[in-house]
């Protein structure tokens, strides 16, 4: 149900580096992390980039919505100075650059589709899935020939809180695995997963209970939690049957802890 890594660096390098940047991935590698979660958003001119916040101000200087700004303007901004002087000058990266770096360094990926505007949900899901699918053509072909192929464990999982974005990803690249993201597990979670043909449910560990975890696992789905920063809590939820989680504290929780 979950052939993927158990512990992921949240947004690339957790709290130790600017999120959703190549510097974040490099920092994760320094701590032994070869699995990462990151966010994908579209610019106004439909460039898929690694970005969490829909607006500038926290990780990028200035003001304005990402969905209303072109890539040519965003790529000139400093995406590292907010975190600390040692990261000053770090730039945001495109999804293509992020995929290339992760593939080149053997980093498994949970790609969260994060539309910056509701009107972009379908297009964000579509373009993200197409970009990921292009990079994993060989693995997808091997899986079509042999559903039990070990290449299944190589494929990134596409996840999203946006049902529409994830459905669009399913239409664009149906063979890529999908995980539906929810803050609190809704009553219709299983119907939603079936519609998406998802492999996993992704949810906040704060709202999870042993009973809910067992329901998900008994239904045959993977169960992923965000964002677990306490080692004792990680042990607890893994004991409930949780398959994997992401963490900001890559300095406190070892990548190979499970």
PDB file of C-alpha atoms in Angstrom:
ATOM      1  CA  UNK A   1       0.000   0.000   0.000  1.00  0.00           C
ATOM      2  CA  UNK A   2       2.973   2.335   0.486  1.00  0.00           C
ATOM      3  CA  UNK A   3       6.145   1.310  -1.387  1.00  0.00           C
ATOM      4  CA  UNK A   4       7.621   4.781  -0.909  1.00  0.00           C
ATOM      5  CA  UNK A   5       9.960   6.308   1.718  1.00  0.00           C
ATOM      6  CA  UNK A   6       8.600   6.660   5.251  1.00  0.00           C
ATOM      7  CA  UNK A   7       9.982  10.064   6.236  1.00  0.00           C
ATOM      8  CA  UNK A   8       9.996  13.104   3.943  1.00  0.00           C
ATOM      9  CA  UNK A   9      11.583  16.515   4.272  1.00  0.00           C
ATOM     10  CA  UNK A  10       8.743  19.052   4.283  1.00  0.00           C
ATOM     11  CA  UNK A  11       9.041  21.592   1.454  1.00  0.00           C
ATOM     12  CA  UNK A  12      12.508  20.325   0.619  1.00  0.00           C
ATOM     13  CA  UNK A  13      14.592  21.036   3.696  1.00  0.00           C
ATOM     14  CA  UNK A  14      12.137  21.643   6.511  1.00  0.00           C
ATOM     15  CA  UNK A  15      12.879  24.680   8.646  1.00  0.00           C
ATOM     16  CA  UNK A  16      16.624  24.533   7.990  1.00  0.00           C
ATOM     17  CA  UNK A  17      16.529  26.163   4.552  1.00  0.00           C
ATOM     18  CA  UNK A  18      14.303  28.342   2.384  1.00  0.00           C
ATOM     19  CA  UNK A  19      11.302  26.218   1.466  1.00  0.00           C
ATOM     20  CA  UNK A  20      10.644  24.973  -2.056  1.00  0.00           C
ATOM     21  CA  UNK A  21      14.131  25.852  -3.308  1.00  0.00           C
ATOM     22  CA  UNK A  22      17.094  23.869  -4.561  1.00  0.00           C
ATOM     23  CA  UNK A  23      18.902  25.015  -1.414  1.00  0.00           C
ATOM     24  CA  UNK A  24      16.215  23.221   0.550  1.00  0.00           C
ATOM     25  CA  UNK A  25      16.792  19.971  -1.320  1.00  0.00           C
ATOM     26  CA  UNK A  26      20.549  20.299  -0.820  1.00  0.00           C
ATOM     27  CA  UNK A  27      20.030  20.800   2.894  1.00  0.00           C
ATOM     28  CA  UNK A  28      17.814  17.742   3.045  1.00  0.00           C
ATOM     29  CA  UNK A  29      20.557  15.711   1.393  1.00  0.00           C
ATOM     30  CA  UNK A  30      23.061  16.919   3.983  1.00  0.00           C
ATOM     31  CA  UNK A  31      20.838  15.339   6.643  1.00  0.00           C
ATOM     32  CA  UNK A  32      20.416  12.104   4.719  1.00  0.00           C
ATOM     33  CA  UNK A  33      16.986  12.848   3.277  1.00  0.00           C
ATOM     34  CA  UNK A  34      16.371  11.384  -0.166  1.00  0.00           C
ATOM     35  CA  UNK A  35      12.627  11.985  -0.026  1.00  0.00           C
ATOM     36  CA  UNK A  36      10.909  15.363  -0.090  1.00  0.00           C
ATOM     37  CA  UNK A  37       7.517  17.016  -0.258  1.00  0.00           C
ATOM     38  CA  UNK A  38       7.143  20.256  -2.182  1.00  0.00           C
ATOM     39  CA  UNK A  39       4.420  22.519  -3.593  1.00  0.00           C
ATOM     40  CA  UNK A  40       3.654  23.464  -7.183  1.00  0.00           C
ATOM     41  CA  UNK A  41       1.808  26.614  -8.265  1.00  0.00           C
ATOM     42  CA  UNK A  42       1.262  28.373 -11.594  1.00  0.00           C
ATOM     43  CA  UNK A  43       2.397  31.872 -12.475  1.00  0.00           C
ATOM     44  CA  UNK A  44       0.196  34.126 -14.599  1.00  0.00           C
ATOM     45  CA  UNK A  45       1.915  32.865 -17.751  1.00  0.00           C
ATOM     46  CA  UNK A  46       1.345  29.266 -16.607  1.00  0.00           C
ATOM     47  CA  UNK A  47       4.877  28.399 -15.550  1.00  0.00           C
ATOM     48  CA  UNK A  48       4.703  25.666 -12.878  1.00  0.00           C
ATOM     49  CA  UNK A  49       6.991  26.771 -10.038  1.00  0.00           C
ATOM     50  CA  UNK A  50       7.810  25.518  -6.557  1.00  0.00           C
ATOM     51  CA  UNK A  51       5.820  27.793  -4.243  1.00  0.00           C
ATOM     52  CA  UNK A  52       3.576  27.465  -1.204  1.00  0.00           C
ATOM     53  CA  UNK A  53       2.074  30.874  -0.499  1.00  0.00           C
ATOM     54  CA  UNK A  54      -0.318  32.306  -3.109  1.00  0.00           C
ATOM     55  CA  UNK A  55       1.053  35.795  -2.478  1.00  0.00           C
ATOM     56  CA  UNK A  56       4.414  37.482  -2.024  1.00  0.00           C
ATOM     57  CA  UNK A  57       5.476  38.847   1.344  1.00  0.00           C
ATOM     58  CA  UNK A  58       6.725  35.877   3.367  1.00  0.00           C
ATOM     59  CA  UNK A  59       9.198  33.928   1.207  1.00  0.00           C
ATOM     60  CA  UNK A  60       9.359  36.408  -1.653  1.00  0.00           C
ATOM     61  CA  UNK A  61       9.768  40.186  -1.215  1.00  0.00           C
ATOM     62  CA  UNK A  62       7.125  42.648  -2.290  1.00  0.00           C
ATOM     63  CA  UNK A  63       3.393  42.313  -2.724  1.00  0.00           C
ATOM     64  CA  UNK A  64       1.131  40.681  -5.260  1.00  0.00           C
ATOM     65  CA  UNK A  65      -0.431  37.348  -6.097  1.00  0.00           C
ATOM     66  CA  UNK A  66       1.663  34.609  -7.682  1.00  0.00           C
ATOM     67  CA  UNK A  67      -1.218  33.806 -10.041  1.00  0.00           C
ATOM     68  CA  UNK A  68      -1.160  37.411 -11.264  1.00  0.00           C
ATOM     69  CA  UNK A  69       2.598  37.671 -11.801  1.00  0.00           C
ATOM     70  CA  UNK A  70       4.696  36.384 -14.694  1.00  0.00           C
ATOM     71  CA  UNK A  71       7.640  34.037 -14.236  1.00  0.00           C
ATOM     72  CA  UNK A  72      10.074  36.571 -15.701  1.00  0.00           C
ATOM     73  CA  UNK A  73       9.393  38.884 -12.754  1.00  0.00           C
ATOM     74  CA  UNK A  74       9.298  36.216 -10.045  1.00  0.00           C
ATOM     75  CA  UNK A  75      12.539  34.556 -11.079  1.00  0.00           C
ATOM     76  CA  UNK A  76      14.474  37.747 -10.335  1.00  0.00           C
ATOM     77  CA  UNK A  77      13.360  37.864  -6.690  1.00  0.00           C
ATOM     78  CA  UNK A  78      15.424  36.755  -3.707  1.00  0.00           C
ATOM     79  CA  UNK A  79      13.805  33.655  -2.225  1.00  0.00           C
ATOM     80  CA  UNK A  80      16.433  32.999   0.417  1.00  0.00           C
ATOM     81  CA  UNK A  81      17.188  36.187   2.336  1.00  0.00           C
ATOM     82  CA  UNK A  82      14.044  35.862   4.460  1.00  0.00           C
ATOM     83  CA  UNK A  83      15.461  32.675   5.959  1.00  0.00           C
ATOM     84  CA  UNK A  84      18.929  33.989   6.707  1.00  0.00           C
ATOM     85  CA  UNK A  85      21.943  35.785   5.198  1.00  0.00           C
ATOM     86  CA  UNK A  86      23.619  32.516   4.206  1.00  0.00           C
ATOM     87  CA  UNK A  87      20.779  31.899   1.731  1.00  0.00           C
ATOM     88  CA  UNK A  88      20.618  35.417   0.303  1.00  0.00           C
ATOM     89  CA  UNK A  89      20.344  35.370  -3.460  1.00  0.00           C
ATOM     90  CA  UNK A  90      18.636  31.987  -3.672  1.00  0.00           C
ATOM     91  CA  UNK A  91      16.042  31.956  -6.428  1.00  0.00           C
ATOM     92  CA  UNK A  92      12.756  30.119  -6.724  1.00  0.00           C
ATOM     93  CA  UNK A  93      12.821  27.284  -9.227  1.00  0.00           C
ATOM     94  CA  UNK A  94      10.529  25.893 -11.843  1.00  0.00           C
ATOM     95  CA  UNK A  95       8.942  22.493 -11.460  1.00  0.00           C
ATOM     96  CA  UNK A  96      11.205  21.260 -14.266  1.00  0.00           C
ATOM     97  CA  UNK A  97      14.298  22.392 -12.353  1.00  0.00           C
ATOM     98  CA  UNK A  98      13.027  20.786  -9.162  1.00  0.00           C
ATOM     99  CA  UNK A  99      12.291  17.506 -10.918  1.00  0.00           C
ATOM    100  CA  UNK A 100      15.695  17.480 -12.583  1.00  0.00           C
ATOM    101  CA  UNK A 101      17.485  18.102  -9.297  1.00  0.00           C
ATOM    102  CA  UNK A 102      15.549  15.448  -7.409  1.00  0.00           C
ATOM    103  CA  UNK A 103      15.906  12.835 -10.126  1.00  0.00           C
ATOM    104  CA  UNK A 104      19.615  13.586 -10.482  1.00  0.00           C
ATOM    105  CA  UNK A 105      20.160  13.166  -6.743  1.00  0.00           C
ATOM    106  CA  UNK A 106      17.876  10.185  -6.146  1.00  0.00           C
ATOM    107  CA  UNK A 107      15.277  12.144  -4.165  1.00  0.00           C
ATOM    108  CA  UNK A 108      11.793  10.617  -4.127  1.00  0.00           C
ATOM    109  CA  UNK A 109       9.010  13.201  -4.398  1.00  0.00           C
ATOM    110  CA  UNK A 110       5.578  13.931  -3.035  1.00  0.00           C
ATOM    111  CA  UNK A 111       4.433  16.687  -5.388  1.00  0.00           C
ATOM    112  CA  UNK A 112       1.662  18.761  -3.864  1.00  0.00           C
ATOM    113  CA  UNK A 113      -0.463  20.541  -6.458  1.00  0.00           C
ATOM    114  CA  UNK A 114      -1.311  23.871  -4.857  1.00  0.00           C
ATOM    115  CA  UNK A 115      -3.385  26.173  -7.071  1.00  0.00           C
ATOM    116  CA  UNK A 116      -2.674  29.811  -6.281  1.00  0.00           C
ATOM    117  CA  UNK A 117      -6.183  30.726  -7.417  1.00  0.00           C
ATOM    118  CA  UNK A 118      -9.315  28.591  -7.622  1.00  0.00           C
ATOM    119  CA  UNK A 119      -9.645  29.399 -11.317  1.00  0.00           C
ATOM    120  CA  UNK A 120      -6.255  27.775 -11.866  1.00  0.00           C
ATOM    121  CA  UNK A 121      -7.065  24.489 -10.127  1.00  0.00           C
ATOM    122  CA  UNK A 122      -7.679  22.377 -13.215  1.00  0.00           C
ATOM    123  CA  UNK A 123      -4.815  23.866 -15.188  1.00  0.00           C
ATOM    124  CA  UNK A 124      -2.387  23.520 -12.268  1.00  0.00           C
ATOM    125  CA  UNK A 125      -3.276  19.852 -11.875  1.00  0.00           C
ATOM    126  CA  UNK A 126      -2.993  19.219 -15.603  1.00  0.00           C
ATOM    127  CA  UNK A 127       0.340  20.968 -16.183  1.00  0.00           C
ATOM    128  CA  UNK A 128       1.922  19.518 -13.042  1.00  0.00           C
ATOM    129  CA  UNK A 129       0.925  15.973 -13.959  1.00  0.00           C
ATOM    130  CA  UNK A 130       2.120  16.361 -17.545  1.00  0.00           C
ATOM    131  CA  UNK A 131       5.508  17.692 -16.426  1.00  0.00           C
ATOM    132  CA  UNK A 132       6.018  14.884 -13.918  1.00  0.00           C
ATOM    133  CA  UNK A 133       4.821  12.271 -16.399  1.00  0.00           C
ATOM    134  CA  UNK A 134       7.340  13.425 -19.015  1.00  0.00           C
ATOM    135  CA  UNK A 135      10.198  12.886 -16.581  1.00  0.00           C
ATOM    136  CA  UNK A 136       9.046   9.376 -15.669  1.00  0.00           C
ATOM    137  CA  UNK A 137       8.132   7.966 -19.078  1.00  0.00           C
ATOM    138  CA  UNK A 138      10.367   4.901 -18.730  1.00  0.00           C
ATOM    139  CA  UNK A 139       9.032   4.019 -15.272  1.00  0.00           C
ATOM    140  CA  UNK A 140       5.437   4.438 -16.435  1.00  0.00           C
ATOM    141  CA  UNK A 141       6.025   2.208 -19.452  1.00  0.00           C
ATOM    142  CA  UNK A 142       7.622  -0.473 -17.283  1.00  0.00           C
ATOM    143  CA  UNK A 143       4.637  -0.338 -14.952  1.00  0.00           C
ATOM    144  CA  UNK A 144       2.181  -0.730 -17.813  1.00  0.00           C
ATOM    145  CA  UNK A 145       4.049  -3.857 -18.945  1.00  0.00           C
ATOM    146  CA  UNK A 146       4.279  -5.237 -15.428  1.00  0.00           C
ATOM    147  CA  UNK A 147       2.035  -3.783 -12.678  1.00  0.00           C
ATOM    148  CA  UNK A 148       4.286  -5.444 -10.092  1.00  0.00           C
ATOM    149  CA  UNK A 149       7.390  -3.706 -11.467  1.00  0.00           C
ATOM    150  CA  UNK A 150       9.724  -2.212  -8.827  1.00  0.00           C
ATOM    151  CA  UNK A 151       9.492   0.992 -10.859  1.00  0.00           C
ATOM    152  CA  UNK A 152       6.242   1.666  -8.988  1.00  0.00           C
ATOM    153  CA  UNK A 153       8.253   2.758  -5.961  1.00  0.00           C
ATOM    154  CA  UNK A 154      10.152   5.306  -8.067  1.00  0.00           C
ATOM    155  CA  UNK A 155       7.135   7.275  -9.248  1.00  0.00           C
ATOM    156  CA  UNK A 156       6.312  10.500  -7.394  1.00  0.00           C
ATOM    157  CA  UNK A 157       2.943  10.766  -5.686  1.00  0.00           C
ATOM    158  CA  UNK A 158       0.816  13.722  -6.740  1.00  0.00           C
ATOM    159  CA  UNK A 159      -1.254  15.131  -3.872  1.00  0.00           C
ATOM    160  CA  UNK A 160      -3.585  18.067  -3.404  1.00  0.00           C
ATOM    161  CA  UNK A 161      -6.251  19.576  -1.183  1.00  0.00           C
ATOM    162  CA  UNK A 162      -7.998  20.534  -4.427  1.00  0.00           C
ATOM    163  CA  UNK A 163     -10.213  17.718  -5.644  1.00  0.00           C
ATOM    164  CA  UNK A 164     -10.569  19.432  -9.022  1.00  0.00           C
ATOM    165  CA  UNK A 165      -6.812  19.786  -9.440  1.00  0.00           C
ATOM    166  CA  UNK A 166      -6.253  16.146  -8.596  1.00  0.00           C
ATOM    167  CA  UNK A 167      -8.995  15.007 -10.973  1.00  0.00           C
ATOM    168  CA  UNK A 168      -7.332  17.044 -13.714  1.00  0.00           C
ATOM    169  CA  UNK A 169      -4.018  15.384 -12.876  1.00  0.00           C
ATOM    170  CA  UNK A 170      -5.729  12.009 -13.159  1.00  0.00           C
ATOM    171  CA  UNK A 171      -7.012  12.862 -16.623  1.00  0.00           C
ATOM    172  CA  UNK A 172      -3.627  14.202 -17.777  1.00  0.00           C
ATOM    173  CA  UNK A 173      -1.424  11.408 -16.395  1.00  0.00           C
ATOM    174  CA  UNK A 174      -3.660   8.581 -15.148  1.00  0.00           C
ATOM    175  CA  UNK A 175      -0.776   6.222 -14.343  1.00  0.00           C
ATOM    176  CA  UNK A 176       0.852   8.554 -11.819  1.00  0.00           C
ATOM    177  CA  UNK A 177      -0.161   7.718  -8.226  1.00  0.00           C
ATOM    178  CA  UNK A 178      -2.336  10.217  -6.379  1.00  0.00           C
ATOM    179  CA  UNK A 179      -2.976  11.068  -2.735  1.00  0.00           C
ATOM    180  CA  UNK A 180      -5.950  13.133  -1.579  1.00  0.00           C
ATOM    181  CA  UNK A 181      -5.101  15.757   1.025  1.00  0.00           C
ATOM    182  CA  UNK A 182      -7.545  16.654   3.808  1.00  0.00           C
ATOM    183  CA  UNK A 183      -7.060  18.526   7.055  1.00  0.00           C
ATOM    184  CA  UNK A 184      -9.826  16.554   8.780  1.00  0.00           C
ATOM    185  CA  UNK A 185     -10.930  13.231   7.325  1.00  0.00           C
ATOM    186  CA  UNK A 186     -14.492  13.719   5.983  1.00  0.00           C
ATOM    187  CA  UNK A 187     -17.269  11.161   6.089  1.00  0.00           C
ATOM    188  CA  UNK A 188     -17.065  10.639   2.319  1.00  0.00           C
ATOM    189  CA  UNK A 189     -13.289  10.120   2.243  1.00  0.00           C
ATOM    190  CA  UNK A 190     -13.501   6.669   0.695  1.00  0.00           C
ATOM    191  CA  UNK A 191     -15.841   7.799  -2.096  1.00  0.00           C
ATOM    192  CA  UNK A 192     -13.473  10.653  -2.878  1.00  0.00           C
ATOM    193  CA  UNK A 193     -10.484   8.327  -3.040  1.00  0.00           C
ATOM    194  CA  UNK A 194     -12.387   5.991  -5.324  1.00  0.00           C
ATOM    195  CA  UNK A 195     -13.310   8.846  -7.675  1.00  0.00           C
ATOM    196  CA  UNK A 196      -9.684   9.918  -7.817  1.00  0.00           C
ATOM    197  CA  UNK A 197      -8.425   6.335  -8.067  1.00  0.00           C
ATOM    198  CA  UNK A 198      -6.013   7.440  -5.367  1.00  0.00           C
ATOM    199  CA  UNK A 199      -3.457   5.231  -3.668  1.00  0.00           C
ATOM    200  CA  UNK A 200      -3.407   7.118  -0.375  1.00  0.00           C
ATOM    201  CA  UNK A 201      -5.097   9.532   1.986  1.00  0.00           C
ATOM    202  CA  UNK A 202      -2.923  12.403   3.229  1.00  0.00           C
ATOM    203  CA  UNK A 203      -4.046  14.172   6.387  1.00  0.00           C
ATOM    204  CA  UNK A 204      -2.965  16.202   9.413  1.00  0.00           C
ATOM    205  CA  UNK A 205      -1.671  14.051  12.232  1.00  0.00           C
ATOM    206  CA  UNK A 206      -3.339  16.489  14.650  1.00  0.00           C
ATOM    207  CA  UNK A 207      -6.819  15.350  13.649  1.00  0.00           C
ATOM    208  CA  UNK A 208      -6.068  11.657  13.218  1.00  0.00           C
ATOM    209  CA  UNK A 209      -7.233   8.973  15.654  1.00  0.00           C
ATOM    210  CA  UNK A 210      -6.271   5.291  15.887  1.00  0.00           C
ATOM    211  CA  UNK A 211      -9.793   4.382  14.766  1.00  0.00           C
ATOM    212  CA  UNK A 212      -9.651   6.563  11.644  1.00  0.00           C
ATOM    213  CA  UNK A 213      -6.190   5.283  10.808  1.00  0.00           C
ATOM    214  CA  UNK A 214      -7.425   1.709  11.013  1.00  0.00           C
ATOM    215  CA  UNK A 215     -10.396   2.474   8.751  1.00  0.00           C
ATOM    216  CA  UNK A 216      -8.118   3.876   6.065  1.00  0.00           C
ATOM    217  CA  UNK A 217      -5.698   0.982   6.279  1.00  0.00           C
ATOM    218  CA  UNK A 218      -8.461  -1.648   6.350  1.00  0.00           C
ATOM    219  CA  UNK A 219      -9.858  -0.114   3.157  1.00  0.00           C
ATOM    220  CA  UNK A 220      -6.538  -0.793   1.447  1.00  0.00           C
ATOM    221  CA  UNK A 221      -5.113   2.724   1.180  1.00  0.00           C
ATOM    222  CA  UNK A 222      -1.802   4.240   2.123  1.00  0.00           C
ATOM    223  CA  UNK A 223      -1.919   6.779   4.965  1.00  0.00           C
ATOM    224  CA  UNK A 224       0.382   9.794   5.005  1.00  0.00           C
ATOM    225  CA  UNK A 225       0.521  12.537   7.654  1.00  0.00           C
ATOM    226  CA  UNK A 226       1.765  16.112   7.727  1.00  0.00           C
ATOM    227  CA  UNK A 227       3.710  17.780   9.457  1.00  0.00           C
ATOM    228  CA  UNK A 228       5.212  15.758  12.319  1.00  0.00           C
ATOM    229  CA  UNK A 229       7.995  17.556  14.171  1.00  0.00           C
ATOM    230  CA  UNK A 230       8.132  15.550  17.393  1.00  0.00           C
ATOM    231  CA  UNK A 231       9.875  12.171  17.413  1.00  0.00           C
ATOM    232  CA  UNK A 232       7.583  10.750  20.091  1.00  0.00           C
ATOM    233  CA  UNK A 233       4.515  11.725  18.096  1.00  0.00           C
ATOM    234  CA  UNK A 234       6.002  10.077  15.023  1.00  0.00           C
ATOM    235  CA  UNK A 235       6.417   6.825  16.933  1.00  0.00           C
ATOM    236  CA  UNK A 236       2.828   7.055  18.175  1.00  0.00           C
ATOM    237  CA  UNK A 237       1.147   7.542  14.801  1.00  0.00           C
ATOM    238  CA  UNK A 238       3.338   4.988  13.070  1.00  0.00           C
ATOM    239  CA  UNK A 239       2.087   2.575  15.712  1.00  0.00           C
ATOM    240  CA  UNK A 240      -1.452   3.338  14.531  1.00  0.00           C
ATOM    241  CA  UNK A 241      -0.560   2.158  11.035  1.00  0.00           C
ATOM    242  CA  UNK A 242       0.447   5.452   9.423  1.00  0.00           C
ATOM    243  CA  UNK A 243       2.733   4.641   6.497  1.00  0.00           C
ATOM    244  CA  UNK A 244       4.722   7.842   6.197  1.00  0.00           C
ATOM    245  CA  UNK A 245       4.948  11.487   7.203  1.00  0.00           C
ATOM    246  CA  UNK A 246       6.766  14.696   6.388  1.00  0.00           C
ATOM    247  CA  UNK A 247       8.680  16.771   8.899  1.00  0.00           C
ATOM    248  CA  UNK A 248      10.191  20.225   9.260  1.00  0.00           C
ATOM    249  CA  UNK A 249      12.699  18.940  11.820  1.00  0.00           C
ATOM    250  CA  UNK A 250      15.050  16.982   9.630  1.00  0.00           C
ATOM    251  CA  UNK A 251      17.683  17.719  12.274  1.00  0.00           C
ATOM    252  CA  UNK A 252      15.717  15.847  14.965  1.00  0.00           C
ATOM    253  CA  UNK A 253      14.098  12.964  13.077  1.00  0.00           C
ATOM    254  CA  UNK A 254      16.360  10.729  11.044  1.00  0.00           C
ATOM    255  CA  UNK A 255      15.417   9.982   7.466  1.00  0.00           C
ATOM    256  CA  UNK A 256      15.934   6.264   8.117  1.00  0.00           C
ATOM    257  CA  UNK A 257      14.117   6.206  11.456  1.00  0.00           C
ATOM    258  CA  UNK A 258      11.407   3.844  10.104  1.00  0.00           C
TER     259      UNK A 258
END
